[in-house]
RNA sequence: UGGGAGAUCGUCCAGCGGCAGGACAACGGACUCUGACUCCGUCGACCCAGGUUCGAAUCCUGGUCUCCCAGCCA
């Protein structure tokens, strides 16, 4: 097990604690806006914030940045909580909302006005944009910039009282219209929005902006280290300005690079398109990088946490290989998922010398990685199914599964030898006639002879029928977001293959939704959260097992 | 061409003036009642140019490239 490497944020916190900054206290927060579903990018932030807090004996708050009622909904606050909890983190009741601070935020704004550091601007949005200047030219000051404190106070009060329509006025911080940093060109800190808020109802018609709200919320909560993504780097001077001018407790904002993952997209805008344009079945489609999506796909929360540890934290833009995520998923599931046998593309096998109408039970190990998971019985009979891929009539050199005249082992059962190939009128193989060696019961030959292959199988009369959904990466290119052209064009048309008539061993007949297992030799699967029922089994392929043979076979083509 | 940030194996992350290390990927081998797992091995990087120094990925100077910023979004 690789130990977690250090990172620059941990180093900062370590040093702060060593020098007794904040009396050694560490407090972080995870601050989502409740306007969408959480995805793996959020998982990185969640693991970072909660992880660091835990590591340094501190606390991590869950705080909703709910300052824009037009886009936010209660549904999202609920789903966010469920996702954070599922990921394995606990905010221990510290569930806060920026909207809970509206009154204090208002008072602080009044204070800024009184000190001549904020003013009401009556320019239109358009005019404000024109006054802002460009990246290379300084902005122009608004004619409203020098309104008296009294007038500003009056106007701001009336804004709150609902006397004006949306857009009539805004409150702006008075900083520097010539700053090279656009965020300091008198940023808007309050706007009028006559919209009901999901928590405060119609109590307010003015709402504070992110930059103004976030730093004060951090301050009020006594956050020590306020972690956010790189694009907020040039907002830090504003973060610091507000807290300095207000002369309140001042946390430190630290920025890190957001997560990018190859073969997928992690921007809210793009994820929304996937859903609304119907490229996926919904936010929890197992191909989606949303928390609900990967959960439904069968990724364990622990695997996602391990992944977040392994990708590290730094300031440079980077793209993490999707294969690392899959590795973490396999590593977790290898330890935890019970083994079962399931045949995806059944090929019937008749054991000619096995007595008609009889059956027996064989012992199978539930998880060779964990003896504690015990054993189970698997029924065996004269008619079986094996995987179509496990038989070749004219096998190439490196294929060592079943072929005419060849002997292989059926896992936990017997050695069988292929005697005959039965075809239909179209020449398609419909059935294999085999014989078994009763001496090899359990899977070993008393005479010590070896076979090259061991196949999984299911007894035909005992088999449970199932639908199996084979998922693959959603995009067929490493960075679907990059370059010109629409990322939608890079969708992998083979990202979902639905197989019906799959044959599973009977122990799976009552699989609970979301239960995970390994179909031996195939991959890890999970009973679908929504669709799997005892009368209609549905499994999702979480991730295939590593398969060197597939690689060889592919190369040959 | 304003402001901010970043450049280390194919990918991600360490390093903080003293032998460039780990993980994933790839490749080869051992083992195997899962062609899985595990184990062993191989491949492979300091953006460029100067300078300081006994010694530079690290410090200095100058370049180059990439990312972010002109919402009354967060």
Coordinates of C-alpha atoms (C1' of nucleotides) in Angstrom, one line a residue:
Chain A
X1 CA 0.0 0.0 0.0
X2 CA 1.5 3.3 -1.1
X3 CA 1.7 5.9 1.6
X4 CA 0.0 9.2 0.8
X5 CA 2.6 11.7 -0.5
X6 CA 2.6 15.1 1.1
X7 CA 1.3 18.2 -0.7
X8 CA 1.7 21.9 -0.4
X9 CA -1.5 22.5 1.5
X10 CA -0.6 19.9 4.1
X11 CA 2.8 21.5 4.5
X12 CA 1.2 24.9 5.1
X13 CA -1.2 23.5 7.7
X14 CA 1.6 21.5 9.3
X15 CA 3.7 24.7 9.6
X16 CA 0.8 26.7 10.9
X17 CA 0.1 24.2 13.6
X18 CA 3.7 24.0 14.5
X19 CA 3.9 27.7 15.0
X20 CA 0.6 27.6 16.9
X21 CA -1.2 29.8 14.4
X22 CA -4.9 29.8 15.3
X23 CA -3.8 28.2 18.6
X24 CA -3.1 25.1 16.5
X25 CA -6.7 24.8 15.5
X26 CA -7.6 23.6 12.0
X27 CA -11.0 24.3 10.5
X28 CA -12.0 23.7 6.8
X29 CA -15.2 23.7 5.0
X30 CA -16.8 22.1 1.9
X31 CA -18.8 24.9 0.2
X32 CA -21.0 23.7 -2.6
X33 CA -23.6 25.8 -4.3
X34 CA -26.8 23.8 -4.3
X35 CA -27.4 24.1 -8.0
X36 CA -26.3 20.7 -9.3
X37 CA -25.2 17.3 -8.5
X38 CA -21.8 16.5 -7.1
X39 CA -19.2 14.8 -9.3
X40 CA -15.7 13.4 -8.9
X41 CA -14.2 16.9 -9.0
X42 CA -16.2 17.7 -5.8
X43 CA -15.1 14.4 -4.4
X44 CA -11.5 15.7 -4.6
X45 CA -12.4 18.8 -2.6
X46 CA -14.5 16.8 -0.1
X47 CA -11.7 14.3 0.6
X48 CA -9.2 17.2 0.8
X49 CA -11.2 19.3 3.2
X50 CA -12.6 16.5 5.4
X51 CA -9.4 14.6 5.2
X52 CA -7.1 17.4 6.3
X53 CA -9.4 18.4 9.1
X54 CA -9.4 14.8 10.4
X55 CA -5.7 14.5 10.0
X56 CA -5.0 17.6 12.1
X57 CA -7.6 17.0 14.7
X58 CA -9.8 19.8 13.2
X59 CA -13.3 20.2 11.9
X60 CA -14.8 20.5 8.4
X61 CA -18.1 22.3 7.9
X62 CA -20.6 21.6 5.2
X63 CA -21.6 25.0 4.0
X64 CA -24.0 25.8 1.2
X65 CA -23.0 28.9 -0.9
X66 CA -26.6 29.7 -1.5
X67 CA -26.5 33.3 -2.6
X68 CA -28.2 32.9 -6.0
X69 CA -31.8 31.8 -5.5
X70 CA -32.5 31.9 -9.2
X71 CA -30.4 28.7 -9.7
X72 CA -30.6 26.9 -6.4
X73 CA -33.0 24.3 -5.2
X74 CA -33.8 22.3 -2.1
X75 CA -33.4 19.1 -4.2
X76 CA -29.8 19.8 -4.6
X77 CA -29.1 20.4 -1.0
X78 CA -30.5 17.0 -0.2
X79 CA -28.6 15.2 -2.9
X80 CA -25.4 16.9 -1.8
X81 CA -25.8 15.7 1.7
X82 CA -26.6 12.2 0.6
X83 CA -23.5 12.1 -1.6
X84 CA -21.1 13.5 1.0
X85 CA -22.5 11.0 3.5
X86 CA -22.1 8.2 1.0
X87 CA -18.5 9.1 0.4
X88 CA -18.0 8.4 4.1
X89 CA -17.7 11.9 5.6
X90 CA -19.5 13.4 8.6
X91 CA -20.0 17.1 9.2
X92 CA -21.2 16.3 12.7
X93 CA -24.1 18.7 12.6
X94 CA -22.1 21.6 11.3
X95 CA -24.4 22.2 8.4
X96 CA -24.3 25.9 7.5
X97 CA -25.8 28.1 4.9
X98 CA -24.6 31.4 3.6
X99 CA -28.2 32.4 3.7
X100 CA -28.1 32.1 7.4
X101 CA -25.7 35.0 7.4
X102 CA -27.8 37.3 5.3
X103 CA -28.6 39.7 8.1
X104 CA -24.9 39.9 9.2
X105 CA -23.8 40.3 5.7
X106 CA -26.2 43.2 5.3
X107 CA -24.9 44.8 8.5
X108 CA -21.3 44.5 7.2
X109 CA -22.3 46.1 4.0
X110 CA -23.8 49.0 5.9
X111 CA -20.5 49.3 7.7
X112 CA -18.6 49.4 4.5
X113 CA -21.0 52.1 3.2
X114 CA -20.6 54.1 6.4
X115 CA -16.8 54.0 6.0
X116 CA -17.0 55.1 2.4
X117 CA -15.8 51.8 1.1
X118 CA -19.0 50.8 -0.8
X119 CA -21.5 52.7 -2.9
X120 CA -24.8 52.1 -4.6
X121 CA -24.4 52.2 -8.4
X122 CA -27.4 53.0 -10.6
X123 CA -25.7 52.2 -13.9
X124 CA -27.3 49.4 -15.9
X125 CA -25.4 46.1 -16.1
X126 CA -24.5 47.0 -19.6
X127 CA -23.1 50.4 -18.6
X128 CA -21.1 48.8 -15.8
X129 CA -19.6 46.4 -18.2
X130 CA -18.6 49.3 -20.5
X131 CA -17.1 51.1 -17.6
X132 CA -15.1 48.1 -16.5
X133 CA -12.5 48.5 -19.2
X134 CA -10.7 45.6 -20.7
X135 CA -7.8 43.3 -19.7
X136 CA -5.3 45.9 -21.0
X137 CA -7.2 49.2 -20.5
X138 CA -8.2 50.5 -17.1
X139 CA -11.9 51.0 -16.3
X140 CA -13.7 54.3 -15.8
X141 CA -15.3 55.3 -12.5
X142 CA -19.1 55.3 -12.3
X143 CA -20.8 58.7 -11.9
X144 CA -22.4 57.2 -8.8
X145 CA -19.0 56.5 -7.2
X146 CA -19.0 59.6 -5.1
X147 CA -22.5 59.5 -3.7
X148 CA -22.7 60.6 -0.1
X149 CA -22.7 58.1 2.7
X150 CA -26.2 59.2 3.6
X151 CA -27.5 58.7 0.1
X152 CA -25.9 55.3 -0.2
X153 CA -27.3 54.2 3.1
X154 CA -30.7 55.4 2.1
X155 CA -30.6 53.7 -1.3
X156 CA -29.3 50.5 0.1
X157 CA -32.0 50.4 2.7
X158 CA -34.6 51.0 0.0
X159 CA -33.0 48.3 -2.1
X160 CA -33.6 45.9 0.8
X161 CA -37.1 47.2 1.2
X162 CA -38.0 46.3 -2.3
X163 CA -38.5 49.7 -3.7
X164 CA -36.6 49.0 -6.8
X165 CA -36.8 46.6 -9.6
X166 CA -34.2 44.0 -10.5
X167 CA -31.1 45.7 -11.9
X168 CA -32.0 49.2 -10.9
X169 CA -29.1 49.4 -8.5
X170 CA -26.3 47.4 -7.2
X171 CA -24.0 47.8 -4.2
X172 CA -20.3 48.0 -5.2
X173 CA -17.1 47.9 -3.2
X174 CA -15.1 51.0 -3.8
X175 CA -11.6 49.7 -4.6
X176 CA -9.7 50.6 -7.8
X177 CA -11.1 50.9 -11.3
X178 CA -7.6 50.9 -12.7
X179 CA -6.5 47.7 -11.1
X180 CA -4.9 45.1 -13.4
X181 CA -7.0 42.6 -11.4
X182 CA -10.5 42.9 -12.8
X183 CA -12.0 41.6 -9.5
X184 CA -10.8 44.8 -7.8
X185 CA -12.5 47.2 -10.3
X186 CA -15.3 48.0 -7.9
X187 CA -16.9 44.6 -7.8
X188 CA -20.6 44.2 -7.3
X189 CA -21.3 42.9 -3.8
X190 CA -25.2 43.1 -3.8
X191 CA -27.8 42.8 -6.5
X192 CA -31.5 43.1 -6.5
X193 CA -33.3 39.8 -7.3
X194 CA -37.0 39.6 -6.6
X195 CA -36.9 35.9 -6.4
X196 CA -37.9 33.6 -3.6
X197 CA -35.0 31.8 -2.0
X198 CA -35.3 28.1 -1.1
X199 CA -34.5 28.8 2.5
X200 CA -35.3 32.4 3.2
X201 CA -38.4 32.6 1.1
X202 CA -39.3 36.2 0.2
X203 CA -37.6 37.6 3.2
X204 CA -35.0 39.2 0.9
X205 CA -34.9 40.8 -2.5
X206 CA -31.3 41.7 -2.4
X207 CA -28.7 39.0 -2.4
X208 CA -24.9 39.2 -1.7
X209 CA -22.4 38.1 -4.3
X210 CA -20.0 35.2 -3.9
X211 CA -16.8 37.1 -3.3
X212 CA -18.3 39.2 -0.6
X213 CA -20.2 36.3 1.0
X214 CA -17.6 33.6 1.0
X215 CA -14.9 35.3 2.9
X216 CA -17.3 36.6 5.5
X217 CA -18.9 33.2 5.9
X218 CA -15.4 31.7 6.4
X219 CA -14.6 34.4 8.9
X220 CA -17.9 33.9 10.9
X221 CA -17.3 30.1 11.0
X222 CA -13.7 30.5 12.2
X223 CA -12.3 28.7 9.2
X224 CA -8.5 28.6 9.3
X225 CA -7.7 27.3 5.8
X226 CA -10.2 28.1 3.0
X227 CA -9.4 25.8 0.1
X228 CA -10.7 26.5 -3.3
X229 CA -9.7 25.9 -6.9
X230 CA -7.2 27.8 -9.1
X231 CA -9.7 30.1 -10.9
X232 CA -10.3 31.9 -7.6
X233 CA -6.6 32.8 -7.3
X234 CA -7.3 36.4 -8.6
X235 CA -10.2 36.6 -6.2
X236 CA -8.0 36.3 -3.2
X237 CA -7.0 40.0 -3.2
X238 CA -10.8 40.7 -2.9
X239 CA -11.3 38.1 -0.3
X240 CA -8.5 39.7 1.7
X241 CA -9.7 43.2 1.0
X242 CA -13.2 42.6 2.4
X243 CA -11.9 41.0 5.6
X244 CA -9.2 43.6 6.1
X245 CA -11.6 46.5 5.6
X246 CA -14.1 44.9 8.0
X247 CA -11.3 44.2 10.4
X248 CA -12.7 40.8 11.2
X249 CA -11.1 37.4 11.8
X250 CA -9.2 36.5 8.6
X251 CA -8.8 32.9 7.3
X252 CA -6.3 32.1 4.6
X253 CA -7.5 31.2 1.1
X254 CA -5.4 28.6 -0.6
X255 CA -6.0 27.5 -4.2
X256 CA -5.3 24.1 -5.8
X257 CA -5.9 22.7 -9.2
X258 CA -9.3 21.2 -10.0
X259 CA -9.5 17.6 -11.0
X260 CA -9.5 16.7 -14.7
X261 CA -10.0 13.1 -15.7
X262 CA -9.2 11.6 -19.1
X263 CA -12.0 10.2 -21.2
X264 CA -14.6 12.2 -19.3
X265 CA -15.8 15.7 -18.6
X266 CA -16.2 17.3 -15.2
X267 CA -17.7 20.6 -15.9
X268 CA -21.2 21.4 -14.8
X269 CA -22.1 22.9 -18.1
X270 CA -21.0 19.8 -20.0
X271 CA -22.6 17.4 -17.6
X272 CA -25.9 19.2 -18.0
X273 CA -25.7 18.9 -21.7
X274 CA -25.2 15.1 -21.5
X275 CA -28.3 14.8 -19.5
X276 CA -30.6 17.3 -21.2
X277 CA -29.7 16.2 -24.7
X278 CA -30.3 12.6 -23.7
X279 CA -26.8 11.2 -24.3
X280 CA -27.1 9.5 -21.0
X281 CA -30.2 8.3 -19.0
X282 CA -29.9 10.9 -16.3
X283 CA -27.6 12.3 -13.6
X284 CA -27.1 8.9 -12.1
X285 CA -26.4 7.1 -15.4
X286 CA -23.6 4.7 -14.5
X287 CA -21.4 6.3 -17.2
X288 CA -21.6 9.8 -15.5
X289 CA -18.8 11.0 -13.4
X290 CA -21.3 12.2 -10.9
X291 CA -21.2 10.7 -7.4
X292 CA -24.6 9.2 -8.0
X293 CA -23.4 7.9 -11.4
X294 CA -20.2 6.2 -10.1
X295 CA -22.2 4.9 -7.2
X296 CA -24.7 3.3 -9.4
X297 CA -21.9 2.0 -11.6
X298 CA -20.7 0.1 -8.5
X299 CA -17.6 2.1 -7.5
X300 CA -17.1 1.8 -3.8
X301 CA -16.8 5.0 -1.8
X302 CA -13.6 3.7 -0.4
X303 CA -12.1 3.4 -3.8
X304 CA -13.0 7.0 -4.6
X305 CA -11.3 8.1 -1.3
X306 CA -8.2 6.1 -2.2
X307 CA -8.2 7.7 -5.6
X308 CA -8.4 11.2 -4.2
X309 CA -5.5 10.4 -2.0
X310 CA -3.4 9.1 -4.8
X311 CA -4.0 11.9 -7.3
X312 CA -2.4 14.3 -4.9
X313 CA -2.9 18.0 -4.7
X314 CA -0.9 20.7 -6.5
X315 CA -1.3 23.9 -8.4
X316 CA -0.6 22.8 -11.9
X317 CA -3.3 22.0 -14.4
X318 CA -3.3 18.3 -15.0
X319 CA -5.3 15.4 -16.4
X320 CA -5.4 12.3 -14.3
X321 CA -5.5 9.0 -16.1
X322 CA -8.9 7.3 -15.9
X323 CA -6.9 4.0 -15.5
X324 CA -5.9 5.2 -12.0
X325 CA -9.5 5.4 -11.0
X326 CA -10.2 2.0 -12.4
X327 CA -7.1 0.6 -10.6
X328 CA -8.4 2.0 -7.3
X329 CA -11.8 0.4 -7.9
X330 CA -10.4 -3.0 -8.7
X331 CA -8.0 -2.8 -5.8
X332 CA -11.0 -2.2 -3.4
X333 CA -13.3 -4.7 -5.0
X334 CA -10.6 -7.4 -5.1
X335 CA -10.5 -7.3 -1.4
X336 CA -14.2 -6.9 -0.7
X337 CA -16.3 -8.3 -3.5
X338 CA -17.6 -11.9 -3.2
X339 CA -16.8 -14.1 -6.2
X340 CA -19.7 -15.7 -8.2
X341 CA -20.1 -17.3 -11.6
X342 CA -22.1 -15.7 -14.3
X343 CA -22.1 -16.4 -18.1
X344 CA -22.8 -13.4 -20.2
X345 CA -23.0 -14.9 -23.6
X346 CA -24.1 -18.5 -23.0
X347 CA -23.0 -21.5 -25.0
X348 CA -24.7 -24.7 -24.0
X349 CA -22.6 -27.7 -23.0
X350 CA -24.0 -31.2 -22.5
X351 CA -22.0 -33.6 -20.4
X352 CA -22.8 -36.8 -22.2
X353 CA -21.6 -39.2 -19.5
X354 CA -23.2 -37.3 -16.7
X355 CA -26.5 -39.0 -15.5
X356 CA -29.6 -37.5 -16.9
X357 CA -31.8 -35.6 -14.4
X358 CA -29.2 -35.6 -11.6
X359 CA -27.4 -32.8 -10.0
X360 CA -25.0 -32.2 -7.1
X361 CA -23.6 -29.3 -5.1
X362 CA -19.9 -28.3 -5.2
X363 CA -18.1 -26.1 -2.8
X364 CA -16.8 -22.7 -4.0
X365 CA -14.7 -20.1 -2.2
X366 CA -16.4 -16.7 -1.8
X367 CA -13.3 -14.7 -1.8
X368 CA -9.7 -16.1 -2.0
X369 CA -8.5 -12.7 -0.7
X370 CA -10.6 -13.0 2.5
X371 CA -11.1 -16.4 4.0
X372 CA -13.6 -14.9 6.4
X373 CA -16.1 -14.6 3.6
X374 CA -16.5 -18.4 3.6
X375 CA -17.8 -20.8 1.0
X376 CA -21.0 -21.5 -0.8
X377 CA -22.5 -24.4 -2.7
X378 CA -22.9 -24.3 -6.5
X379 CA -25.2 -26.7 -8.3
X380 CA -23.8 -28.8 -11.2
X381 CA -25.7 -30.9 -13.7
X382 CA -25.6 -32.5 -17.1
X383 CA -26.5 -29.3 -18.9
X384 CA -24.4 -26.2 -18.4
X385 CA -23.6 -22.9 -19.9
X386 CA -20.1 -21.6 -20.6
X387 CA -18.9 -18.4 -22.2
X388 CA -19.0 -18.3 -26.0
X389 CA -15.5 -16.7 -25.8
X390 CA -14.2 -19.7 -24.0
X391 CA -14.5 -22.0 -27.0
X392 CA -12.8 -21.9 -30.3
X393 CA -13.1 -24.4 -33.0
X394 CA -9.7 -23.5 -34.5
X395 CA -7.8 -22.0 -31.7
X396 CA -4.7 -19.9 -32.3
X397 CA -1.5 -20.7 -30.6
X398 CA -2.0 -18.6 -27.4
X399 CA -5.6 -19.6 -26.9
X400 CA -5.7 -22.3 -24.2
X401 CA -9.4 -22.6 -23.4
X402 CA -11.8 -25.2 -24.7
X403 CA -11.5 -26.5 -28.3
X404 CA -12.4 -29.8 -29.9
X405 CA -10.7 -32.7 -28.2
X406 CA -9.2 -30.4 -25.6
X407 CA -9.6 -30.9 -21.8
X408 CA -10.2 -27.9 -19.4
X409 CA -11.3 -27.5 -15.9
X410 CA -14.7 -26.1 -14.9
X411 CA -14.0 -24.1 -11.8
X412 CA -14.6 -26.0 -8.6
X413 CA -16.2 -28.8 -10.6
X414 CA -14.7 -31.3 -13.1
X415 CA -12.3 -31.6 -16.0
X416 CA -14.3 -31.8 -19.2
X417 CA -13.2 -32.7 -22.7
X418 CA -14.9 -31.4 -25.8
X419 CA -16.1 -34.3 -28.0
X420 CA -18.4 -32.7 -30.6
X421 CA -19.7 -29.4 -31.9
X422 CA -23.3 -29.1 -32.8
X423 CA -24.5 -26.5 -35.3
X424 CA -27.8 -25.2 -36.6
X425 CA -28.8 -25.0 -40.2
X426 CA -26.9 -21.7 -40.5
X427 CA -23.7 -23.3 -39.4
X428 CA -23.8 -21.4 -36.1
X429 CA -22.5 -23.4 -33.1
X430 CA -25.4 -24.1 -30.8
X431 CA -24.1 -26.7 -28.4
X432 CA -21.0 -28.5 -27.3
X433 CA -21.0 -32.2 -26.4
X434 CA -18.5 -33.0 -23.8
X435 CA -17.5 -35.7 -21.3
X436 CA -16.3 -35.2 -17.8
X437 CA -13.9 -37.2 -15.7
X438 CA -15.7 -38.1 -12.4
X439 CA -12.3 -38.6 -10.8
X440 CA -11.7 -34.8 -11.0
X441 CA -14.5 -33.8 -8.8
X442 CA -13.7 -30.5 -7.0
X443 CA -11.2 -29.6 -9.8
X444 CA -8.1 -31.7 -9.3
X445 CA -7.0 -34.8 -11.1
X446 CA -5.8 -37.6 -8.8
X447 CA -3.3 -38.6 -11.4
X448 CA -1.8 -35.1 -11.3
X449 CA -2.5 -34.2 -14.9
X450 CA -2.8 -30.5 -15.6
X451 CA -5.1 -28.4 -17.8
X452 CA -4.2 -25.0 -19.2
X453 CA -7.5 -23.4 -18.5
X454 CA -10.2 -23.0 -15.9
X455 CA -13.6 -21.9 -17.1
X456 CA -16.5 -20.4 -15.3
X457 CA -19.9 -22.0 -15.9
X458 CA -23.5 -22.2 -14.7
X459 CA -25.8 -25.2 -14.4
X460 CA -28.5 -24.7 -17.0
X461 CA -31.6 -25.9 -15.0
X462 CA -30.5 -23.9 -11.9
X463 CA -29.5 -20.7 -13.7
X464 CA -31.0 -17.3 -12.9
X465 CA -31.7 -15.2 -16.0
X466 CA -30.4 -11.6 -15.9
X467 CA -29.9 -8.5 -17.9
X468 CA -26.3 -7.3 -17.8
X469 CA -25.3 -3.8 -18.8
X470 CA -21.7 -3.5 -20.0
X471 CA -20.5 0.0 -19.5
X472 CA -17.4 1.5 -21.0
X473 CA -15.9 4.9 -20.9
X474 CA -18.3 7.6 -22.1
X475 CA -15.8 9.3 -24.5
X476 CA -13.5 7.7 -27.0
X477 CA -10.9 10.4 -26.7
X478 CA -8.6 11.3 -23.8
X479 CA -9.6 15.0 -23.5
X480 CA -13.1 15.4 -24.9
X481 CA -13.2 18.9 -23.7
X482 CA -10.1 20.1 -25.4
X483 CA -9.6 21.6 -28.8
X484 CA -12.3 23.0 -31.0
X485 CA -15.3 21.1 -32.0
X486 CA -18.1 19.9 -29.8
X487 CA -17.2 17.4 -27.1
X488 CA -20.4 15.6 -27.8
X489 CA -18.9 14.4 -31.0
X490 CA -16.4 12.3 -29.0
X491 CA -19.0 10.3 -27.2
X492 CA -18.2 6.6 -27.3
X493 CA -21.1 5.0 -29.2
X494 CA -20.2 1.7 -27.5
X495 CA -20.3 3.0 -24.0
X496 CA -23.3 0.8 -23.2
X497 CA -24.0 -2.7 -24.4
X498 CA -27.1 -4.4 -22.9
X499 CA -27.0 -8.2 -22.7
X500 CA -30.1 -10.2 -22.0
X501 CA -30.5 -13.9 -21.3
X502 CA -27.3 -13.9 -19.2
X503 CA -27.1 -17.0 -17.0
X504 CA -26.1 -16.5 -13.3
X505 CA -25.5 -19.0 -10.6
X506 CA -28.6 -19.3 -8.4
X507 CA -27.0 -17.6 -5.3
X508 CA -27.5 -14.3 -7.2
X509 CA -31.3 -14.8 -7.5
X510 CA -32.0 -12.6 -4.5
X511 CA -29.2 -10.1 -5.0
X512 CA -29.9 -6.8 -3.2
X513 CA -29.8 -3.6 -5.2
X514 CA -26.3 -2.1 -5.1
X515 CA -24.7 -5.3 -3.9
X516 CA -21.3 -5.8 -5.6
X517 CA -19.6 -9.0 -6.7
X518 CA -17.0 -10.3 -9.0
X519 CA -18.2 -12.5 -11.9
X520 CA -15.1 -14.7 -12.0
X521 CA -12.8 -14.1 -15.0
X522 CA -15.0 -11.3 -16.2
X523 CA -15.1 -8.3 -14.0
X524 CA -16.8 -6.6 -11.1
X525 CA -20.6 -6.1 -11.3
X526 CA -23.2 -4.6 -9.2
X527 CA -26.9 -5.1 -8.9
X528 CA -28.5 -2.0 -10.4
X529 CA -29.8 0.4 -7.7
X530 CA -32.9 1.3 -9.6
X531 CA -33.8 -1.7 -11.8
X532 CA -32.7 -4.9 -10.2
X533 CA -35.5 -6.8 -8.6
X534 CA -35.8 -10.5 -7.7
X535 CA -38.1 -11.1 -10.6
X536 CA -35.9 -9.1 -13.0
X537 CA -32.2 -9.2 -12.3
X538 CA -30.2 -6.4 -13.7
X539 CA -26.4 -6.1 -13.2
X540 CA -24.1 -3.3 -14.2
X541 CA -20.5 -4.0 -15.1
X542 CA -18.5 -1.8 -12.8
X543 CA -15.1 -2.5 -14.4
X544 CA -13.7 -5.5 -16.2
X545 CA -10.9 -7.6 -14.8
X546 CA -7.5 -7.0 -16.3
X547 CA -7.5 -9.3 -19.4
X548 CA -4.2 -10.0 -21.1
X549 CA -5.9 -12.4 -23.5
X550 CA -8.2 -9.7 -24.7
X551 CA -5.2 -7.6 -25.5
X552 CA -3.5 -10.5 -27.4
X553 CA -6.8 -11.3 -29.3
X554 CA -7.2 -7.6 -30.2
X555 CA -3.7 -7.4 -31.5
X556 CA -4.3 -10.4 -33.8
X557 CA -7.2 -8.6 -35.5
Chain B
rU1 C1' 0.0 43.3 -25.6
rG2 C1' -2.8 44.4 -18.2
rG3 C1' -3.1 41.2 -13.8
rG4 C1' -2.5 36.3 -11.5
rA5 C1' -0.6 31.3 -11.6
rG6 C1' 2.2 26.9 -13.3
rA7 C1' 6.2 24.1 -16.0
rU8 C1' 9.9 17.1 -13.0
rC9 C1' 9.2 9.8 -16.5
rG10 C1' 3.6 8.6 -21.3
rU11 C1' 0.1 10.3 -16.9
rC12 C1' -0.3 12.0 -11.6
rC13 C1' 2.4 13.3 -7.3
rA14 C1' 7.1 13.9 -4.2
rG15 C1' 11.8 16.7 -3.7
rC16 C1' 12.7 22.7 -0.5
rG17 C1' 21.6 23.5 -2.1
rG18 C1' 24.1 17.1 -1.5
rC19 C1' 22.8 9.8 -5.2
rA20 C1' 15.9 12.7 -8.9
rG21 C1' 11.8 8.9 -5.7
rG22 C1' 6.6 6.7 -5.5
rA23 C1' 2.0 5.5 -7.9
rC24 C1' -0.7 4.5 -12.5
rA25 C1' 0.3 3.0 -17.6
rA26 C1' 3.5 0.1 -20.8
rC27 C1' 6.8 -4.1 -21.4
rG28 C1' 9.2 -8.9 -19.6
rG29 C1' 9.1 -12.9 -16.1
rA30 C1' 7.4 -16.0 -11.6
rC31 C1' 3.1 -18.0 -9.4
rU32 C1' -2.0 -19.5 -10.3
rC33 C1' -8.4 -24.1 -9.8
rU34 C1' -10.0 -16.6 -12.0
rG35 C1' -5.1 -15.4 -18.6
rA36 C1' -7.6 -12.1 -12.0
rC37 C1' -4.9 -11.2 -7.5
rU38 C1' 0.2 -11.3 -5.7
rC39 C1' 5.5 -11.1 -6.5
rC40 C1' 10.0 -9.8 -9.2
rG41 C1' 12.2 -7.0 -13.0
rU42 C1' 12.6 -3.4 -17.4
rC43 C1' 11.6 1.2 -19.7
rG44 C1' 11.3 6.2 -18.5
rA45 C1' 11.6 13.0 -16.6
rC46 C1' 14.0 18.1 -14.0
rC47 C1' 10.9 23.8 -20.4
rC48 C1' 15.3 26.6 -22.6
rA49 C1' 19.8 29.7 -22.1
rG50 C1' 23.1 31.9 -19.0
rG51 C1' 24.9 32.9 -13.9
rU52 C1' 26.0 31.9 -8.4
rU53 C1' 28.2 27.5 -5.9
rC54 C1' 32.9 22.4 -4.4
rG55 C1' 27.9 21.0 -5.7
rA56 C1' 21.5 23.5 -8.7
rA57 C1' 15.2 20.3 -10.2
rU58 C1' 15.9 23.6 -5.9
rC59 C1' 19.0 30.1 -5.6
rC60 C1' 19.6 34.5 -9.4
rU61 C1' 18.9 36.7 -14.5
rG62 C1' 16.7 36.4 -19.2
rG63 C1' 13.6 33.7 -22.4
rU64 C1' 9.7 30.1 -24.0
rC65 C1' 5.2 27.6 -23.4
rU66 C1' 0.5 26.5 -20.8
rC67 C1' -3.7 27.9 -17.8
rC68 C1' -7.1 31.6 -15.3
rC69 C1' -9.5 36.7 -15.3
rA70 C1' -13.4 41.8 -18.7
rG71 C1' -21.2 37.9 -14.7
rC72 C1' -25.7 42.1 -11.3
rC73 C1' -22.6 33.2 -11.6
rA74 C1' -20.1 30.3 -8.0

